[in-house]
Coordinates of C-alpha atoms and ligand atoms in Angstrom, one line a residue:
M286 CA -22.3 40.0 7.0
R287 CA -19.5 41.2 4.8
S288 CA -16.6 40.7 7.1
L289 CA -18.2 37.5 8.3
A290 CA -18.0 36.4 4.7
L291 CA -14.5 37.7 4.6
S292 CA -13.4 35.4 7.7
C293 CA -15.0 32.3 6.0
L294 CA -13.3 33.1 3.1
F295 CA -9.7 33.8 4.9
L296 CA -10.4 30.7 6.6
L297 CA -11.2 28.5 3.9
A298 CA -7.9 29.9 2.4
A299 CA -5.9 29.1 5.6
C300 CA -7.2 25.7 5.4
S301 CA -6.6 25.1 2.1
T302 CA -3.2 26.3 2.1
Q303 CA -2.3 24.0 5.0
H304 CA -4.3 20.8 4.1
A305 CA -2.3 18.4 5.8
W306 CA -4.1 16.8 9.1
H307 CA -1.5 16.5 11.4
V308 CA -1.7 13.3 13.5
P309 CA -0.2 13.9 16.8
Q310 CA 2.9 11.8 18.4
E311 CA 0.9 11.1 21.4
W312 CA -1.8 9.5 19.0
W313 CA 0.7 7.4 18.1
E314 CA 2.2 6.3 21.4
A315 CA -1.3 5.8 22.6
Q316 CA -1.8 3.1 19.7
E317 CA -1.9 -0.4 20.4
R318 CA -1.0 -1.4 17.0
P319 CA 2.3 -2.8 16.4
V320 CA 4.7 -0.9 14.7
G321 CA 5.8 -4.1 12.2
S322 CA 5.4 -7.3 12.1
S323 CA 7.6 -9.9 13.8
D324 CA 6.8 -12.6 11.6
G325 CA 10.4 -14.0 10.4
S326 CA 12.1 -11.4 12.5
V327 CA 15.5 -12.1 12.7
V328 CA 19.0 -10.2 14.3
A329 CA 20.8 -8.8 10.9
L330 CA 24.1 -8.1 12.5
D331 CA 25.3 -8.7 16.2
T332 CA 26.6 -5.4 17.5
Q333 CA 27.6 -6.4 20.5
G334 CA 24.7 -5.0 22.5
G335 CA 25.3 -1.6 20.2
E336 CA 29.2 -1.9 20.7
Q337 CA 30.0 -2.4 17.1
P338 CA 29.9 0.8 14.9
V339 CA 27.4 0.2 12.3
L340 CA 27.2 2.8 9.1
F341 CA 23.7 3.1 7.3
L342 CA 22.9 4.9 3.9
A343 CA 19.4 6.9 4.0
G344 CA 17.6 8.3 1.5
A345 CA 14.0 9.0 2.1
L346 CA 14.2 8.9 5.9
D347 CA 13.6 12.4 7.7
R348 CA 16.6 14.1 8.6
A349 CA 15.6 15.3 11.7
L350 CA 14.7 11.6 12.8
A351 CA 18.4 10.5 11.7
A352 CA 19.9 12.9 13.8
E353 CA 17.6 12.0 16.7
L354 CA 18.7 8.6 16.1
M355 CA 22.3 8.9 16.0
A356 CA 22.3 10.7 19.2
A357 CA 20.2 8.0 20.7
H358 CA 22.8 5.1 19.4
A359 CA 26.3 6.4 19.8
N360 CA 27.4 3.4 17.6
L361 CA 25.2 4.4 14.6
E362 CA 26.5 6.5 11.7
I363 CA 23.8 7.5 9.1
V364 CA 25.0 9.1 5.8
Y365 CA 22.8 10.5 3.1
P366 CA 24.7 9.8 0.0
E367 CA 24.4 12.4 -3.1
S368 CA 25.0 9.9 -5.7
A369 CA 24.8 6.2 -6.8
Q370 CA 29.0 7.1 -7.3
Q371 CA 29.3 8.4 -3.7
A372 CA 26.9 5.3 -2.2
L373 CA 29.3 2.7 -4.0
D374 CA 32.3 4.7 -2.9
L375 CA 31.2 4.2 0.9
A376 CA 30.0 0.6 0.0
P377 CA 32.7 -1.6 1.5
R378 CA 32.1 -0.2 4.9
V379 CA 28.2 0.0 4.8
H380 CA 26.3 -2.6 6.9
G381 CA 23.0 -1.3 6.2
A382 CA 21.1 0.7 3.3
E383 CA 17.7 1.9 2.1
V384 CA 16.8 0.0 -0.9
R385 CA 17.2 3.0 -3.6
W386 CA 21.2 2.5 -3.1
A387 CA 21.4 -1.4 -2.9
T388 CA 21.5 -2.1 -6.7
P389 CA 23.3 -5.5 -7.7
E390 CA 26.5 -3.3 -8.2
F391 CA 26.6 -1.8 -4.9
V392 CA 25.7 -5.2 -3.3
A393 CA 28.7 -6.7 -4.7
A394 CA 30.9 -3.9 -3.4
A395 CA 29.4 -4.1 0.2
P396 CA 30.9 -7.0 1.8
Q397 CA 29.6 -6.0 5.1
L398 CA 26.1 -5.5 4.3
R399 CA 23.5 -7.3 6.3
W400 CA 20.6 -4.8 6.3
V401 CA 18.3 -3.6 3.5
Q402 CA 15.2 -1.7 4.3
A403 CA 12.5 -1.0 1.1
T404 CA 10.7 2.3 1.5
S405 CA 7.7 0.7 0.0
A406 CA 5.4 -2.4 1.0
G407 CA 5.4 -4.4 -2.1
V408 CA 8.8 -5.3 -3.3
D409 CA 7.8 -6.5 -6.6
R410 CA 10.8 -4.2 -8.4
Y411 CA 13.6 -5.9 -6.5
L412 CA 12.9 -9.5 -7.2
A413 CA 15.0 -9.2 -10.0
N414 CA 17.8 -8.0 -8.1
E415 CA 19.5 -11.4 -7.5
A416 CA 22.5 -9.9 -5.4
L417 CA 19.9 -8.8 -3.0
M418 CA 17.4 -11.6 -3.3
E419 CA 19.8 -14.8 -3.1
D420 CA 22.5 -13.4 -0.7
E421 CA 21.0 -15.0 2.7
R422 CA 22.8 -12.9 4.7
I423 CA 21.2 -9.4 3.7
V424 CA 18.2 -9.2 5.9
F425 CA 15.2 -7.4 3.5
T426 CA 12.5 -5.6 5.1
N427 CA 9.7 -3.4 3.8
M428 CA 6.8 -1.0 4.9
Q429 CA 4.3 -3.9 5.0
G430 CA 1.2 -3.0 7.0
M431 CA 2.0 0.8 7.1
H432 CA -0.2 1.4 4.2
G433 CA -3.1 -0.6 5.1
P434 CA -6.0 1.9 6.8
T435 CA -5.3 4.7 4.2
I436 CA -5.7 2.4 1.3
A437 CA -8.6 0.6 2.8
D438 CA -10.5 4.2 3.2
H439 CA -9.1 4.6 -0.6
V440 CA -10.6 1.5 -1.5
F441 CA -14.2 2.2 0.2
G442 CA -14.1 5.7 -1.2
M443 CA -13.9 4.4 -4.9
L444 CA -16.2 1.4 -4.1
L445 CA -18.8 4.2 -2.9
V446 CA -18.4 6.6 -5.8
L447 CA -19.4 3.7 -7.9
T448 CA -22.0 2.4 -5.9
R449 CA -23.7 5.8 -5.2
D450 CA -23.3 7.2 -8.6
L451 CA -21.6 10.1 -7.0
R452 CA -19.5 11.2 -10.5
I453 CA -23.0 11.8 -12.4
H454 CA -24.1 14.0 -9.1
A455 CA -20.9 15.7 -8.7
Q456 CA -21.0 16.6 -12.8
D457 CA -24.4 17.9 -12.1
A458 CA -23.8 19.8 -9.1
R459 CA -21.0 21.7 -11.0
R460 CA -23.2 22.5 -13.3
G461 CA -25.4 24.0 -10.8
Q462 CA -28.5 21.1 -11.7
W463 CA -30.8 19.7 -9.0
T464 CA -31.3 16.5 -10.9
R465 CA -32.4 13.7 -8.8
Q466 CA -32.6 10.6 -11.5
G467 CA -28.7 10.3 -11.5
S468 CA -27.3 8.1 -14.5
E469 CA -30.5 6.8 -16.3
V470 CA -29.3 3.4 -16.6
F471 CA -28.1 2.6 -13.1
E472 CA -29.7 2.3 -10.0
P473 CA -27.6 3.2 -7.0
V474 CA -26.6 0.1 -4.9
A475 CA -26.5 -0.3 -1.1
L476 CA -23.3 -2.6 0.4
E477 CA -25.3 -3.7 3.2
G478 CA -25.8 -7.6 2.9
R479 CA -23.2 -7.9 -0.2
T480 CA -20.4 -10.2 0.0
L481 CA -16.9 -8.7 -0.2
L482 CA -14.1 -11.0 -1.7
V483 CA -10.6 -9.6 -0.2
V484 CA -7.9 -11.2 -2.2
G485 CA -5.0 -11.6 0.0
L486 CA -5.6 -11.1 3.7
G487 CA -2.5 -9.0 4.6
G488 CA -2.0 -5.5 6.3
I489 CA -4.2 -3.9 3.5
G490 CA -6.5 -6.7 3.1
R491 CA -7.1 -6.7 7.1
E492 CA -7.9 -3.0 7.0
V493 CA -10.4 -3.6 4.2
A494 CA -12.0 -6.6 5.1
K495 CA -12.4 -4.5 8.6
R496 CA -14.3 -2.0 7.1
G497 CA -16.2 -4.2 4.6
K498 CA -17.8 -5.7 8.2
G499 CA -18.4 -2.1 9.4
F500 CA -20.6 -1.3 6.0
G501 CA -22.7 -4.7 7.3
M502 CA -21.1 -7.0 4.4
T503 CA -20.4 -10.3 4.3
V504 CA -16.6 -10.6 4.3
W505 CA -14.8 -13.5 2.6
A506 CA -11.1 -13.5 2.0
T507 CA -8.5 -15.5 0.3
K508 CA -5.2 -16.0 1.8
R509 CA -1.7 -17.6 0.4
R510 CA -1.2 -19.6 3.6
A511 CA -3.7 -21.2 5.9
T512 CA -4.1 -19.3 9.1
E513 CA -6.8 -18.5 11.9
P514 CA -9.6 -16.1 10.4
P515 CA -9.7 -12.8 12.4
P516 CA -13.2 -12.0 13.9
Y517 CA -14.4 -9.7 10.8
V518 CA -14.0 -12.1 8.3
D519 CA -17.0 -14.9 7.7
R520 CA -15.1 -17.1 5.6
Q521 CA -11.5 -17.4 5.0
E522 CA -9.8 -19.8 2.1
T523 CA -6.5 -20.5 0.6
S524 CA -6.0 -18.7 -2.6
D525 CA -6.3 -22.0 -4.6
Q526 CA -9.9 -21.7 -3.8
L527 CA -10.3 -18.0 -5.4
M528 CA -12.4 -19.6 -8.6
A529 CA -14.7 -21.3 -6.0
M530 CA -15.5 -17.8 -4.5
L531 CA -15.8 -15.8 -7.2
P532 CA -19.3 -16.7 -8.5
E533 CA -20.7 -15.0 -5.0
A534 CA -18.5 -12.3 -4.7
D535 CA -20.5 -8.6 -5.5
V536 CA -17.1 -7.0 -4.8
V537 CA -13.5 -8.2 -5.4
V538 CA -10.5 -6.1 -3.7
L539 CA -7.4 -7.2 -4.6
C540 CA -4.7 -6.8 -1.8
V541 CA -2.0 -9.4 -3.1
P542 CA 1.7 -8.6 -3.7
L543 CA 3.1 -9.1 -7.3
T544 CA 4.8 -12.1 -7.6
E545 CA 5.2 -15.0 -10.3
E546 CA 2.0 -16.4 -8.7
T547 CA -0.3 -13.6 -8.7
R548 CA 0.9 -12.0 -12.2
G549 CA -2.5 -12.0 -14.3
M550 CA -4.5 -13.8 -11.5
I551 CA -7.7 -12.2 -12.6
G552 CA -8.3 -12.7 -16.4
A553 CA -10.9 -13.6 -18.6
E554 CA -12.2 -17.2 -17.0
Q555 CA -12.1 -15.4 -13.4
F556 CA -14.4 -12.4 -15.0
A557 CA -16.7 -14.9 -16.1
A558 CA -16.6 -16.6 -13.0
M559 CA -18.0 -13.2 -11.2
P560 CA -21.6 -12.4 -11.4
N561 CA -22.8 -9.8 -13.6
G562 CA -23.0 -6.3 -11.9
S563 CA -20.0 -7.1 -9.6
Y564 CA -17.2 -4.4 -8.4
L565 CA -13.3 -5.0 -8.9
I566 CA -11.1 -2.9 -7.0
N567 CA -7.2 -3.1 -7.6
I568 CA -4.9 -1.4 -5.1
A569 CA -2.4 -3.9 -5.6
R570 CA -0.6 -3.9 -8.6
G571 CA -1.4 -3.6 -12.3
P572 CA -0.2 -6.8 -13.7
V573 CA -2.3 -8.8 -11.2
V574 CA -4.9 -7.9 -13.4
D575 CA -5.2 -8.6 -17.3
T576 CA -5.9 -5.4 -18.7
E577 CA -7.5 -6.5 -21.9
A578 CA -9.9 -8.8 -19.9
L579 CA -10.8 -5.8 -17.3
M580 CA -11.9 -3.7 -20.4
T581 CA -14.1 -6.6 -21.4
A582 CA -15.9 -7.2 -18.5
L583 CA -16.5 -3.3 -18.1
Q584 CA -18.1 -3.0 -21.2
D585 CA -20.0 -6.3 -21.3
G586 CA -21.8 -6.0 -18.0
T587 CA -19.8 -8.4 -15.8
L588 CA -18.7 -5.4 -13.9
A589 CA -20.7 -2.6 -12.9
G590 CA -17.7 -0.7 -11.9
A591 CA -14.0 -0.7 -11.2
G592 CA -11.8 1.2 -9.3
L593 CA -8.2 1.1 -9.9
D594 CA -5.2 2.6 -8.2
V595 CA -2.4 0.9 -10.0
T596 CA -2.5 -0.2 -13.8
D597 CA -0.5 -2.2 -16.4
P598 CA 1.2 -0.3 -17.9
E599 CA 2.1 2.3 -15.2
P600 CA 1.7 5.1 -15.4
L601 CA -1.0 4.6 -17.6
P602 CA -0.6 6.8 -21.2
A603 CA -2.5 9.5 -22.4
E604 CA -4.1 7.2 -25.5
H605 CA -4.4 4.4 -23.4
P606 CA -8.2 3.0 -23.9
L607 CA -9.0 2.7 -20.0
W608 CA -9.2 6.2 -19.8
Q609 CA -12.3 6.2 -22.0
I610 CA -14.3 3.4 -20.3
E611 CA -16.9 5.5 -18.3
N612 CA -17.7 2.9 -15.4
L613 CA -14.2 2.6 -14.7
I614 CA -12.5 4.9 -11.7
I615 CA -8.6 5.6 -12.1
T616 CA -6.4 6.8 -9.4
P617 CA -2.5 7.5 -10.2
H618 CA -1.1 5.3 -7.4
V619 CA -1.8 7.5 -4.6
A620 CA -3.9 5.3 -2.4
A621 CA -1.6 5.0 0.4
R622 CA -1.0 8.9 0.7
S623 CA -1.8 10.1 4.2
S624 CA -0.1 11.6 7.3
L625 CA -1.3 8.5 9.3
T626 CA 0.6 6.5 6.5
R627 CA 3.8 8.7 7.0
G628 CA 3.6 8.7 10.5
D629 CA 3.4 4.9 10.3
W630 CA 6.4 4.6 7.9
D631 CA 8.7 6.6 9.9
R632 CA 7.9 4.9 13.5
L633 CA 8.6 1.3 11.6
Y634 CA 12.2 3.3 10.1
R635 CA 12.8 4.3 13.3
E636 CA 12.1 1.5 15.2
N637 CA 14.5 -0.8 12.6
L638 CA 17.2 1.6 12.9
S639 CA 17.1 1.1 16.9
R640 CA 16.9 -2.5 16.5
F641 CA 19.7 -2.6 13.9
A642 CA 21.9 -0.4 15.9
A643 CA 21.4 -2.2 19.3
G644 CA 21.9 -5.8 17.4
E645 CA 17.8 -6.8 17.8
P646 CA 15.5 -8.9 15.5
L647 CA 14.5 -6.5 13.0
L648 CA 10.8 -6.1 11.8
N649 CA 9.1 -6.9 8.6
V650 CA 11.1 -9.0 7.2
V651 CA 10.6 -10.0 3.7
D652 CA 10.2 -13.5 3.0
K653 CA 12.5 -13.6 -0.1
S654 CA 11.6 -17.3 -1.5
A655 CA 7.5 -16.0 -1.5
G656 CA 8.6 -12.3 -2.6
Y657 CA 7.3 -10.4 -0.1
Ligands
GLV129 C1 3.2 1.2 -2.8 O1 2.8 0.9 -3.7 C2 3.7 0.1 -2.0 O2 4.1 -1.0 -2.2 O3 4.2 0.7 -1.1

């Protein structure tokens, strides 16, 4: 018995030190999921079928992957600068770069630069970089769609913690208390039959919508551009219909990029339109929501609860009043973290570097005029 207990302990310790789930390469290879989006795909540089030498400056790219890519493409050189100054010194020879190097100063010094790869899905923090955004010769690509499945899990994780009152039970369990009444003021909620409104049906929104269907919800969505709705969306409208949809939305999940159009899109007027006792989850960007109005909505009963993976301001300072709100869950911008995301991220980066070297159209091209 004692040795069984010891082996269990040992196993637990081993699991807790390993803890990353490994998703094997064969799994990715067997996926029918495309690596990235070919909407707006474009050739950044004609390398004459892979003849012309190209220099790419990397940062977060896995070094083993870089070595593999250089072995596969004789014309591709990948360099990891050690400082911004070193990147700047290389700038006149550079054809492509990870976004961290593409400061306005660097772009101005890099007349041959034709491609910049962002390491995030959202590119809001680069919109003010006019050198990058306004130079039509530079193709800007992002990680859109790579985070969708994991972030959608996080959305439902936060939602279920709220709707099933799990925090109260977790607190009781820690105290060794079998307390069945849960919170005195709150009856747990079932998602079946409730209406989910996904605001922004892009790479993340689609995964949220799919999971909502799986929970038996009626799934509504808004999208900036009118498109044919996917089968798991019951009603899809363009973004200008948001106010008309909010009064029937039990759960609103924000999945829009942060642009001038979406900044502050959920404020006092939108909360006033939502039914009492509804839920809001924001995994997009903090400034999409007016923080003051959110605090009021959480305190006056408009919202039964909210989940934020992103805040405004971010990081949220220790003394910020948001931390004190009971029916609010905050996670520190970690919703995308998983080995699945990391693998998809590598796949997109690998694919785009191969395409760049071969002079083929790049995937996940940012629409610079739309800002995402
Ligand atoms: C994370 O928030 C991202 O935009 O990739």
